[in-house]
Each structure stands twice: as C-alpha cells, then as structure tokens.
Tab-separated table of C-alpha atoms and ligand atoms in Angstrom:
chain	number	residue	atom	x	y	z
A	222	MET	CA	170.401	-69.430	-21.895
A	223	LYS	CA	173.509	-68.699	-20.081
A	224	ILE	CA	176.124	-66.187	-21.431
A	225	LEU	CA	179.547	-65.711	-20.071
A	226	THR	CA	181.144	-62.402	-20.581
A	227	LEU	CA	184.940	-61.943	-20.591
A	228	ASN	CA	186.907	-58.752	-20.542
A	229	CYS	CA	190.523	-59.956	-20.889
A	230	GLY	CA	193.397	-57.438	-20.162
A	231	SER	CA	197.006	-58.269	-20.501
A	232	SER	CA	197.211	-59.668	-16.971
A	233	SER	CA	193.625	-59.895	-15.860
A	234	ILE	CA	190.306	-61.495	-16.747
A	235	LYS	CA	187.021	-59.909	-15.651
A	236	TYR	CA	183.990	-62.111	-16.103
A	237	GLN	CA	180.314	-62.428	-15.438
A	238	LEU	CA	177.688	-65.125	-16.108
A	239	PHE	CA	174.202	-64.043	-17.007
A	240	ASP	CA	171.095	-66.115	-17.404
A	241	PHE	CA	168.731	-64.745	-20.065
A	242	LYS	CA	166.098	-67.295	-19.419
A	243	GLU	CA	163.774	-65.263	-17.090
A	244	GLY	CA	164.724	-61.636	-17.971
A	245	GLU	CA	168.345	-60.902	-17.397
A	246	SER	CA	169.820	-62.162	-14.214
A	247	LEU	CA	173.388	-61.969	-13.178
A	248	LEU	CA	174.555	-65.209	-11.587
A	249	VAL	CA	178.322	-64.755	-10.968
A	250	LYS	CA	180.924	-62.096	-11.275
A	251	GLY	CA	184.542	-62.262	-10.734
A	252	LEU	CA	188.045	-61.037	-11.554
A	253	LEU	CA	191.365	-62.986	-12.041
A	254	GLU	CA	194.379	-60.754	-11.555
A	255	ARG	CA	198.113	-61.138	-11.870
A	256	ILE	CA	198.081	-63.679	-14.766
A	257	GLY	CA	201.658	-64.588	-15.421
A	258	CYS	CA	202.728	-64.169	-11.868
A	259	LYS	CA	203.234	-66.760	-9.192
A	260	ASP	CA	200.390	-65.147	-6.973
A	261	SER	CA	197.532	-64.915	-9.385
A	262	VAL	CA	194.253	-64.218	-7.396
A	263	LEU	CA	190.851	-65.245	-8.361
A	264	THR	CA	187.900	-63.547	-6.722
A	265	HIS	CA	184.684	-65.075	-7.481
A	266	LYS	CA	181.303	-63.644	-6.309
A	267	VAL	CA	178.177	-65.993	-6.481
A	268	VAL	CA	175.679	-63.182	-6.857
A	269	VAL	CA	172.615	-65.402	-6.645
A	270	ARG	CA	173.683	-66.768	-3.203
A	271	ASN	CA	175.683	-63.739	-2.018
A	272	GLU	CA	178.760	-65.751	-1.468
A	273	GLU	CA	182.291	-64.740	-2.216
A	274	TYR	CA	185.388	-66.955	-2.829
A	275	SER	CA	189.018	-66.179	-3.248
A	276	GLU	CA	192.182	-68.083	-3.820
A	277	THR	CA	195.710	-67.437	-4.937
A	278	ARG	CA	197.878	-69.690	-7.017
A	279	PRO	CA	200.080	-69.416	-10.164
A	280	VAL	CA	198.314	-68.845	-13.423
A	281	PRO	CA	200.737	-68.786	-16.420
A	282	SER	CA	198.346	-68.035	-19.143
A	283	HIS	CA	194.814	-66.868	-20.316
A	284	THR	CA	193.978	-70.357	-21.129
A	285	GLU	CA	194.754	-71.706	-17.685
A	286	GLY	CA	192.911	-68.634	-16.179
A	287	ILE	CA	189.782	-69.201	-17.964
A	288	GLN	CA	189.920	-73.017	-17.212
A	289	TRP	CA	190.117	-72.110	-13.579
A	290	ILE	CA	187.159	-69.857	-14.020
A	291	ILE	CA	185.167	-72.449	-15.744
A	292	ASN	CA	186.163	-75.077	-13.019
A	293	TRP	CA	184.677	-72.795	-10.311
A	294	LEU	CA	181.542	-72.165	-12.375
A	295	ILE	CA	180.776	-75.871	-12.348
A	296	ASP	CA	182.151	-76.523	-8.928
A	297	GLU	CA	179.705	-78.134	-6.508
A	298	GLN	CA	180.240	-75.624	-3.780
A	299	LYS	CA	181.313	-72.373	-5.607
A	300	GLY	CA	179.498	-73.063	-8.900
A	301	VAL	CA	176.080	-72.364	-10.420
A	302	LEU	CA	176.284	-74.735	-13.234
A	303	LYS	CA	176.102	-78.482	-13.252
A	304	GLN	CA	178.008	-78.909	-16.411
A	305	VAL	CA	180.085	-76.553	-18.742
A	306	GLU	CA	177.692	-77.302	-21.675
A	307	GLU	CA	175.114	-74.981	-19.981
A	308	ILE	CA	177.135	-72.107	-21.206
A	309	THR	CA	175.436	-71.119	-24.510
A	310	ALA	CA	177.776	-68.474	-25.753
A	311	ALA	CA	180.687	-66.205	-24.721
A	312	GLY	CA	180.802	-62.493	-25.212
A	313	HIS	CA	184.186	-60.651	-25.304
A	314	ARG	CA	184.982	-57.140	-24.859
A	315	VAL	CA	187.336	-56.019	-27.689
A	316	ALA	CA	189.041	-52.745	-27.493
A	317	HIS	CA	189.637	-51.800	-31.174
A	318	GLY	CA	187.338	-52.722	-34.068
A	319	GLY	CA	189.030	-50.039	-36.239
A	320	GLU	CA	186.922	-49.091	-39.320
A	321	TYR	CA	185.717	-52.695	-39.874
A	322	PHE	CA	183.016	-53.063	-37.128
A	323	PRO	CA	180.174	-50.827	-36.988
A	324	ASP	CA	178.413	-53.310	-34.678
A	325	SER	CA	179.341	-56.385	-32.483
A	326	ALA	CA	180.201	-59.508	-34.502
A	327	LEU	CA	179.998	-63.179	-34.297
A	328	ILE	CA	183.559	-64.477	-34.034
A	329	THR	CA	184.614	-66.205	-37.308
A	330	PRO	CA	188.087	-66.817	-38.672
A	331	GLU	CA	187.812	-63.616	-40.761
A	332	VAL	CA	186.770	-61.555	-37.693
A	333	LYS	CA	189.801	-63.009	-35.656
A	334	LYS	CA	192.034	-62.010	-38.380
A	335	LYS	CA	190.683	-58.424	-38.385
A	336	ILE	CA	191.072	-58.217	-34.604
A	337	GLU	CA	194.717	-59.437	-35.138
A	338	ASP	CA	195.359	-56.928	-37.884
A	339	LEU	CA	194.086	-54.220	-35.458
A	340	ILE	CA	196.759	-54.985	-33.012
A	341	GLU	CA	198.737	-52.296	-34.735
A	342	LEU	CA	196.192	-49.818	-33.455
A	343	ALA	CA	195.690	-51.371	-29.874
A	344	PRO	CA	198.922	-52.967	-29.117
A	345	LEU	CA	198.145	-53.261	-25.353
A	346	HIS	CA	194.439	-54.379	-25.622
A	347	ASN	CA	193.724	-56.354	-28.770
A	348	PRO	CA	196.323	-59.077	-28.129
A	349	ALA	CA	194.816	-59.806	-24.720
A	350	ASN	CA	191.315	-59.856	-26.117
A	351	LEU	CA	192.389	-62.279	-28.817
A	352	ARG	CA	194.050	-64.424	-26.291
A	353	GLY	CA	190.805	-64.817	-24.385
A	354	ILE	CA	188.806	-65.758	-27.580
A	355	LEU	CA	191.519	-68.468	-28.531
A	356	ALA	CA	191.492	-69.757	-24.936
A	357	MET	CA	187.699	-70.180	-24.968
A	358	GLU	CA	187.858	-71.923	-28.444
A	359	ASN	CA	190.408	-74.369	-26.923
A	360	LEU	CA	188.417	-74.985	-23.850
A	361	LEU	CA	184.899	-75.052	-25.267
A	362	PRO	CA	185.203	-75.792	-28.957
A	363	GLY	CA	182.251	-74.944	-31.019
A	364	ILE	CA	180.712	-72.536	-28.611
A	365	PRO	CA	179.443	-69.310	-30.292
A	366	GLN	CA	181.454	-66.208	-29.348
A	367	VAL	CA	180.800	-62.683	-30.055
A	368	ALA	CA	183.135	-59.548	-30.097
A	369	VAL	CA	181.785	-56.385	-28.616
A	370	PHE	CA	184.044	-53.461	-29.619
A	371	ASP	CA	184.745	-50.303	-27.634
A	372	THR	CA	184.940	-48.396	-30.872
A	373	SER	CA	181.672	-49.516	-32.776
A	374	PHE	CA	179.242	-46.922	-31.435
A	375	HIS	CA	181.636	-44.149	-32.750
A	376	HIS	CA	181.433	-45.391	-36.351
A	377	THR	CA	179.045	-42.650	-37.131
A	378	LEU	CA	181.569	-39.930	-36.416
A	379	PRO	CA	181.677	-37.630	-39.488
A	380	PRO	CA	185.101	-37.068	-41.148
A	381	ARG	CA	185.355	-33.579	-39.782
A	382	ALA	CA	185.240	-34.934	-36.247
A	383	TYR	CA	187.665	-37.971	-36.854
A	384	PHE	CA	190.311	-36.425	-39.020
A	385	TYR	CA	193.492	-35.126	-37.500
A	386	ALA	CA	195.169	-32.236	-39.409
A	387	LEU	CA	198.073	-34.367	-40.405
A	388	PRO	CA	199.357	-34.994	-43.884
A	389	TYR	CA	196.450	-37.102	-45.455
A	390	GLU	CA	198.883	-39.996	-46.469
A	391	TYR	CA	199.106	-41.070	-42.734
A	392	TYR	CA	195.404	-41.790	-42.807
A	393	GLU	CA	195.871	-43.794	-45.978
A	394	LYS	CA	198.889	-45.649	-44.870
A	395	TYR	CA	198.447	-46.167	-41.271
A	396	LYS	CA	194.783	-45.465	-40.538
A	397	ILE	CA	195.783	-42.587	-38.235
A	398	ARG	CA	192.406	-40.941	-37.263
A	399	ARG	CA	190.220	-40.643	-34.306
A	400	TYR	CA	188.208	-43.759	-33.254
A	401	GLY	CA	186.893	-43.164	-29.813
A	402	PHE	CA	186.374	-45.673	-27.034
A	403	HIS	CA	183.985	-46.496	-24.088
A	404	GLY	CA	181.396	-46.864	-26.905
A	405	THR	CA	179.201	-49.537	-25.083
A	406	SER	CA	179.040	-47.433	-22.011
A	407	HIS	CA	177.979	-44.103	-23.832
A	408	LYS	CA	175.387	-45.867	-25.836
A	409	TYR	CA	173.891	-47.675	-22.903
A	410	VAL	CA	173.731	-44.694	-20.496
A	411	ALA	CA	172.302	-42.496	-23.218
A	412	GLN	CA	169.451	-44.771	-23.818
A	413	LYS	CA	168.958	-45.342	-20.119
A	414	ALA	CA	169.034	-41.669	-19.303
A	415	ALA	CA	166.656	-40.975	-22.113
A	416	SER	CA	164.095	-43.313	-20.813
A	417	LEU	CA	164.497	-42.020	-17.246
A	418	ILE	CA	163.310	-38.682	-18.512
A	419	GLY	CA	160.507	-40.360	-20.548
A	420	ARG	CA	161.981	-39.601	-23.937
A	421	ASN	CA	163.435	-41.624	-26.832
A	422	TRP	CA	167.095	-41.166	-27.196
A	423	GLU	CA	166.648	-41.041	-31.125
A	424	GLU	CA	164.918	-37.549	-30.653
A	425	LEU	CA	167.457	-35.930	-28.269
A	426	LYS	CA	170.733	-34.220	-28.388
A	427	ILE	CA	172.811	-35.781	-25.571
A	428	ILE	CA	176.188	-35.447	-24.037
A	429	THR	CA	177.444	-38.490	-21.937
A	430	CYS	CA	180.306	-37.973	-19.521
A	431	HIS	CA	181.931	-41.317	-18.645
A	432	LEU	CA	184.335	-40.486	-15.820
A	433	GLY	CA	186.398	-43.191	-14.326
A	434	ASN	CA	189.955	-44.045	-14.210
A	435	GLY	CA	189.694	-43.561	-18.013
A	436	SER	CA	187.375	-40.791	-19.061
A	437	SER	CA	185.730	-39.764	-22.039
A	438	ILE	CA	182.846	-37.584	-23.277
A	439	THR	CA	180.538	-38.108	-26.291
A	440	ALA	CA	178.048	-35.911	-28.234
A	441	ILE	CA	175.102	-38.100	-29.384
A	442	ASP	CA	172.775	-36.476	-31.927
A	443	ARG	CA	169.595	-38.472	-32.119
A	444	GLY	CA	171.020	-41.746	-31.367
A	445	LYS	CA	174.379	-41.308	-33.355
A	446	SER	CA	177.737	-40.567	-31.812
A	447	VAL	CA	178.920	-37.372	-33.722
A	448	ASP	CA	181.936	-36.576	-31.651
A	449	THR	CA	183.797	-38.033	-28.777
A	450	SER	CA	186.934	-36.939	-26.758
A	451	MET	CA	189.179	-40.056	-27.016
A	452	GLY	CA	190.856	-40.351	-30.386
A	453	PHE	CA	193.441	-42.630	-32.010
A	454	THR	CA	194.191	-43.927	-28.605
A	455	PRO	CA	192.439	-43.553	-25.286
A	456	VAL	CA	195.003	-40.935	-24.174
A	457	GLU	CA	193.192	-37.937	-25.989
A	458	GLY	CA	190.638	-35.630	-24.373
A	459	LEU	CA	189.781	-35.370	-20.773
A	460	VAL	CA	192.133	-35.420	-17.835
A	461	MET	CA	192.287	-39.065	-16.563
A	462	GLY	CA	193.651	-40.865	-13.529
A	463	THR	CA	197.059	-41.281	-15.161
A	464	ARG	CA	196.712	-40.002	-18.715
A	465	THR	CA	197.254	-36.452	-19.884
A	466	GLY	CA	194.293	-36.031	-22.146
A	467	ASP	CA	194.617	-33.167	-24.623
A	468	LEU	CA	198.066	-31.971	-24.682
A	469	ASP	CA	200.214	-29.715	-26.991
A	470	LEU	CA	202.555	-32.144	-28.856
A	471	GLY	CA	205.231	-29.392	-28.842
A	472	ALA	CA	205.273	-29.755	-25.115
A	473	LEU	CA	205.748	-33.504	-25.211
A	474	LEU	CA	208.567	-33.206	-27.870
A	475	SER	CA	210.251	-30.728	-25.560
A	476	ILE	CA	210.023	-32.879	-22.547
A	477	MET	CA	211.356	-35.892	-24.588
A	478	ASP	CA	214.145	-33.798	-25.758
A	479	LYS	CA	215.158	-32.464	-22.362
A	480	GLU	CA	214.675	-35.728	-20.507
A	481	LYS	CA	216.012	-37.856	-23.299
A	482	LEU	CA	213.061	-40.001	-23.393
A	483	ASP	CA	212.518	-42.589	-26.109
A	484	THR	CA	208.930	-43.341	-27.397
A	485	ARG	CA	208.470	-46.103	-24.794
A	486	ALA	CA	209.312	-43.660	-22.045
A	487	ALA	CA	207.091	-41.017	-23.536
A	488	ASN	CA	204.248	-43.375	-23.756
A	489	ASP	CA	204.589	-44.281	-20.094
A	490	LEU	CA	204.690	-40.573	-19.335
A	491	ILE	CA	201.474	-39.724	-21.107
A	492	ASN	CA	199.661	-42.881	-20.093
A	493	LYS	CA	200.873	-43.875	-16.739
A	494	LYS	CA	202.439	-40.900	-14.912
A	495	SER	CA	200.256	-37.882	-15.864
A	496	GLY	CA	196.783	-36.937	-15.336
A	497	MET	CA	195.468	-36.599	-11.747
A	498	LEU	CA	198.348	-38.538	-10.491
A	499	GLY	CA	200.890	-36.321	-12.134
A	500	LEU	CA	199.160	-33.045	-11.319
A	501	SER	CA	198.393	-33.965	-7.565
A	502	GLY	CA	201.475	-36.104	-6.891
A	503	ILE	CA	199.175	-37.922	-4.535
A	504	SER	CA	197.223	-40.572	-6.434
A	505	ASN	CA	195.232	-41.325	-9.477
A	506	ASP	CA	192.183	-42.134	-7.239
A	507	MET	CA	189.577	-39.249	-6.979
A	508	ARG	CA	188.764	-40.132	-3.441
A	509	ASP	CA	192.374	-39.735	-2.350
A	510	ILE	CA	192.726	-36.441	-4.214
A	511	GLU	CA	189.470	-35.074	-2.765
A	512	ARG	CA	190.584	-36.053	0.831
A	513	ALA	CA	193.823	-34.239	0.264
A	514	ALA	CA	192.140	-31.156	-1.272
A	515	HIS	CA	189.734	-30.896	1.774
A	516	ASP	CA	192.891	-31.007	3.991
A	517	GLY	CA	194.249	-27.998	2.171
A	518	ASN	CA	196.605	-29.638	-0.503
A	519	GLN	CA	196.952	-27.021	-3.111
A	520	ARG	CA	198.178	-29.373	-5.880
A	521	ALA	CA	195.219	-31.707	-5.257
A	522	GLN	CA	192.910	-28.688	-5.465
A	523	LEU	CA	194.587	-27.690	-8.716
A	524	ALA	CA	194.131	-31.241	-10.151
A	525	LEU	CA	190.507	-31.153	-9.299
A	526	GLU	CA	189.955	-27.709	-11.029
A	527	VAL	CA	191.890	-28.886	-14.139
A	528	PHE	CA	189.813	-32.056	-14.182
A	529	ALA	CA	186.407	-30.302	-14.060
A	530	TYR	CA	187.390	-27.325	-16.207
A	531	ARG	CA	188.379	-29.703	-19.186
A	532	ILE	CA	184.945	-31.397	-18.835
A	533	LYS	CA	183.128	-28.204	-18.857
A	534	LYS	CA	185.050	-27.031	-22.065
A	535	TYR	CA	184.113	-30.252	-23.872
A	536	ILE	CA	180.462	-29.759	-22.958
A	537	GLY	CA	180.515	-26.280	-24.467
A	538	ALA	CA	182.194	-27.543	-27.563
A	539	TYR	CA	179.635	-30.288	-27.989
A	540	VAL	CA	176.786	-28.103	-27.500
A	541	ALA	CA	178.135	-26.038	-30.347
A	542	ALA	CA	178.662	-29.160	-32.530
A	543	MET	CA	175.117	-30.235	-32.077
A	544	ASN	CA	173.568	-26.744	-32.007
A	545	GLY	CA	171.907	-27.510	-28.598
A	546	LEU	CA	171.510	-29.897	-25.697
A	547	ASP	CA	168.583	-31.732	-24.202
A	548	LEU	CA	170.264	-34.184	-21.775
A	549	LEU	CA	173.510	-34.269	-19.944
A	550	VAL	CA	174.394	-37.649	-18.339
A	551	PHE	CA	177.024	-38.652	-15.858
A	552	THR	CA	178.449	-42.118	-15.356
A	553	GLY	CA	181.479	-44.157	-14.442
A	554	GLY	CA	182.951	-44.547	-11.048
A	555	ILE	CA	183.459	-40.611	-10.618
A	556	GLY	CA	180.392	-39.592	-12.608
A	557	GLU	CA	178.008	-41.816	-10.643
A	558	ASN	CA	179.470	-41.421	-7.198
A	559	ASP	CA	181.280	-38.027	-6.892
A	560	TYR	CA	178.868	-35.133	-6.270
A	561	GLU	CA	181.739	-32.608	-6.139
A	562	THR	CA	182.753	-33.262	-9.714
A	563	ARG	CA	179.268	-33.037	-10.944
A	564	GLN	CA	178.703	-29.780	-8.985
A	565	HIS	CA	181.986	-28.119	-10.372
A	566	VAL	CA	181.194	-29.242	-13.926
A	567	CYS	CA	177.576	-27.963	-13.819
A	568	ALA	CA	178.491	-24.601	-11.897
A	569	ASN	CA	177.887	-21.411	-13.895
A	570	MET	CA	176.378	-23.251	-16.858
A	571	GLU	CA	173.019	-21.389	-16.746
A	572	TYR	CA	173.685	-19.717	-20.138
A	573	LEU	CA	173.775	-23.227	-21.603
A	574	GLY	CA	170.516	-24.205	-19.881
A	575	ILE	CA	172.137	-26.467	-17.372
A	576	LYS	CA	170.842	-26.059	-13.653
A	577	ILE	CA	171.302	-28.673	-11.113
A	578	ASP	CA	169.518	-29.182	-7.743
A	579	LEU	CA	172.506	-28.976	-5.447
A	580	ASP	CA	170.896	-30.720	-2.548
A	581	LYS	CA	169.691	-33.648	-4.591
A	582	ASN	CA	173.073	-33.931	-6.195
A	583	CYS	CA	174.725	-34.015	-2.941
A	584	TYR	CA	173.105	-37.102	-1.485
A	585	LEU	CA	172.927	-39.150	-4.619
A	586	LYS	CA	175.646	-41.954	-5.277
A	587	GLY	CA	175.542	-44.769	-7.712
A	588	LYS	CA	171.888	-44.319	-8.392
A	589	ASP	CA	170.009	-43.617	-11.629
A	590	GLU	CA	168.366	-40.249	-10.950
A	591	ILE	CA	167.480	-36.827	-12.423
A	592	ILE	CA	169.559	-34.235	-10.774
A	593	SER	CA	168.510	-31.034	-12.770
A	594	LEU	CA	166.144	-28.600	-11.382
A	595	PRO	CA	162.458	-28.760	-12.830
A	596	ASP	CA	162.993	-25.589	-14.668
A	597	SER	CA	166.354	-26.442	-16.123
A	598	PRO	CA	166.103	-26.414	-19.950
A	599	VAL	CA	168.746	-29.271	-20.121
A	600	LYS	CA	167.881	-32.343	-18.199
A	601	VAL	CA	170.885	-33.643	-16.042
A	602	VAL	CA	170.899	-37.352	-15.079
A	603	ILE	CA	173.184	-39.829	-13.360
A	604	ALA	CA	172.969	-43.186	-15.140
A	605	CYS	CA	174.997	-46.159	-13.880
A	606	THR	CA	176.894	-47.946	-16.509
A	607	ASN	CA	177.022	-51.697	-17.064
A	608	GLU	CA	179.222	-52.562	-19.840
A	609	GLU	CA	179.057	-56.425	-19.058
A	610	LEU	CA	175.341	-56.383	-19.526
A	611	VAL	CA	175.697	-54.700	-22.931
A	612	ILE	CA	178.271	-57.375	-23.851
A	613	ALA	CA	175.791	-60.124	-22.669
A	614	ARG	CA	172.806	-58.499	-24.520
A	615	ASP	CA	174.742	-58.028	-27.710
A	616	THR	CA	175.980	-61.600	-27.548
A	617	TYR	CA	172.320	-62.751	-27.071
A	618	ARG	CA	171.053	-60.727	-29.951
A	619	ILE	CA	173.673	-61.748	-32.377
A	620	ILE	CA	173.638	-65.516	-31.581
A	621	SER	CA	169.781	-65.434	-31.678
A	622	LYS	CA	170.131	-64.115	-35.308
A	623	LYS	CA	172.382	-66.994	-36.248
B	949	ADP	P1	187.626	-47.761	-14.623
B	949	ADP	O1	187.902	-46.658	-15.663
B	949	ADP	O2	188.865	-48.376	-13.979
B	949	ADP	O3	186.531	-48.545	-14.851
B	949	ADP	P2	185.790	-46.638	-12.511
B	949	ADP	O4	184.754	-46.277	-13.436
B	949	ADP	O5	185.720	-47.770	-11.611
B	949	ADP	O6	187.161	-46.745	-13.294
B	949	ADP	O7	186.107	-45.368	-11.666
B	949	ADP	C1	187.163	-45.298	-10.706
B	949	ADP	C2	187.164	-43.877	-10.218
B	949	ADP	O8	186.024	-43.618	-9.568
B	949	ADP	C3	188.261	-43.607	-9.185
B	949	ADP	O9	188.981	-42.426	-9.450
B	949	ADP	C4	187.528	-43.539	-7.911
B	949	ADP	O10	188.265	-42.766	-7.021
B	949	ADP	C5	186.303	-42.905	-8.289
B	949	ADP	N1	185.140	-43.159	-7.342
B	949	ADP	C6	184.680	-44.284	-7.074
B	949	ADP	N2	183.778	-44.145	-5.990
B	949	ADP	C7	183.854	-42.716	-5.645
B	949	ADP	C8	183.265	-41.872	-4.678
B	949	ADP	N3	182.489	-42.382	-3.849
B	949	ADP	N4	183.552	-40.617	-4.646
B	949	ADP	C9	184.492	-40.160	-5.474
B	949	ADP	N5	185.040	-40.833	-6.468
B	949	ADP	C10	184.806	-42.168	-6.533
C-alpha cells in the first residue's frame, strides 16, 4: 500500500511517498518551491536508490505542481511506480482544524467545507492546504484522502489553558481562543521518548520542546496535551526564528502608533521581522547566530540568552501546571542538533530534577538518545521528529477503517 503525503504551503509543496506493505518504508521525498514563479524548482530524492533529481521550470499552480510530482513518481528513470493507480491514498497536513477535529479525518465534502470555514483562523495556511486537496481530487479522482491537523492533539486543552482574558463574546463570535500547533510532532516525540526510556507515555508527565524555525512547547499529562505555548496563531509562546513569541500587546500598540503601522505591517513585524532575526540583526538561523556569538557579537549572545530563558520559564510553568515532570523531550532542527541550546535550557534546573550529562549532550546530534544523568529524577531525551511519517500512519489507519 503506497501513501503519498503532501504538505502544501502557499508557494511550496513538500511530499513523501511511503510503502506500508513491508513495515513502513520511505520511497521518495521531495520539495517543489516557488510555485507561481517562472523559476519553480523541484528537488526529488529517490530514497530507495539514493538518487537525486532537480529541475527548474514555471509552475503556475498547485495542480500543475502536483501533476509534475506525480509525473516524476511514475517516470521510468526518476520514478518508483509503474502507474499512478499504485498510490492508494493521500495524506495532507492541514494547519487548522479549529474546534471541529480532535483527530485526523477522511476528507469528505463536509470536511472540506470545515477546512474552508477555518480559513478565517488560518488565512495563510488553510487555503494552500485546501488547494492541495482539490488538486489531488482533480488529478486522481476517487482516491481516498486524509487531513491531518496540526491542532488535533491539543483538543484536550482544558478551558483554563485555552481561554484568553478577553471579553467572552469574542470567543463566541470569532472563536478567539488558544488552539496550539505542531500537534503531530509533540505527540509523536512524546510517545517515542517514553518508549526510549522503557515507559508508556500514558503513565508519564512529559514536556516536549519542538525547537525549529517555528518553536513550541507542550505539557502532556498521561497522554493528553494539557497546555501548549502557541495560541490562536503560531506567533504566541517561545522566541522563534522570526516571530516574537509572547509579547506585551501594549508594546505592539505603541510601535504601531509610533511607526504608523497598519495591521498588515504589524503582522509582518511580529511574524517575519522579529524573534532571533530581530534581536540579533544577523539571521533567523540558529547556526549563523551561534557562529556570530562565538565571534563575540553581543546581540547574537543576547538573542541566544533570550531564546533559552523563555524555554526555561515555560518548563517551570508546565511543571507547575502538571504538578511534576518525568520526561523532558527535545526535538526539531534546534532541539535535535543544537547541544548549546539544550545545555543552556537545562542549566541550573537541579531543583526541578533535571540533570543532564554534559559530555553526552555535546556529541549528540540528530539521534534518539537519553541525555540525562542516571541519577536525574527527570529523564531528558532527544527524539527526532517525523511529521510526514505521522501523516502517512494516520492516513493508513483512517483508510483501513473505511
Ligand atoms: P522548521 O520549523 O522550518 O521545520 P527546522 O525544524 O528544520 O525548522 O529547524 C530549523 C532550525 O534548526 C534552524 O534555526 C537551524 O539553524 C537549526 N539547526 C539545524 N541544524 C543545526 C545544528 N547542527 N546546530 C544548530 N542549529 C541547527
């Protein structure tokens, strides 16, 4: 059974093709970028044969983009399929499931309508996700498709964690509340890390730190997300590559006033110009910032301190929220690879029972591993995330029930 996963952004499509016949094997992964431009680029890796292909040509829409991807999947040289009918199902990453979807869902006309209704809550992401779903419908009519929502895992948040202290009517009228994102990743790494320490995640208090360009942190109490740092949009919470994370709204209003910013410009400010980029003035990329910090750049050093301190504060808050902690998990490009961040976050946390093995932490990169000391009351683990695999697994599970 072959499952194609699609993660459609406004101008890009990430895809992977899995075979679920003998276990779970990844056959192909690729990325189409710059959709809508004259120089769209498709990079296509045939994992099973260790080959890579790339080509540039204009791709005006998602439908044409997916058509190109499918053509390469069945191409004699670049492909792994004899015919397109070998694709059993498609799984889509969908950013926002609102209050509708506690789990991934088989795509039906009603589900599409709800994803469309939720554009109001995710104006950047849901339209692109929907475009991918419709493109697949046109190209491969009748193929079962599944939507896997970034928000689903956080459906268990209690009202005390998801309400903002705004007039209640805004929740009723506009569904303004905290939703949380990165749900597939938090759930996947929590389960993986628990099994790495030989425990069932449903008996543990876990904090998962997904640290990448976008970052979020989640408190998971016996298998349920009980709090998470992203809110109504993915801008709340931790300091990110270009997003502010938590911010005094009064400060934003003051900047808008002084710089004469409209809501669009303010949105750009908090989403694209802030975070590590804004603080350091160097880059949104952790590697560039660390290099500059080692060379003595003070703003880079400040950005790193603010980044790690925010994570530390959230860990403290979530220990309080759950009345304890058994397992702390690091994942995402930074969480998996950057030992300095892990070291800064875990420093001086003995009071909370967090003690890491500094030597072990230093040499580990992109590998599932326990990094806490044997006598650390809280186990600390690096667990590599794999959102595409979760999408493929959920798709397989849901179409098997059909
Ligand atoms: P996204 O949110 O776009 O999926 P990723 O999870 O890929 O992001 O993470 C990207 C971040 O991970 C970047 O800031 C990058 O600098 C950082 N990163 C990747 N590899 C390393 C490394 N070896 N050391 C430090 N940071 C790294």
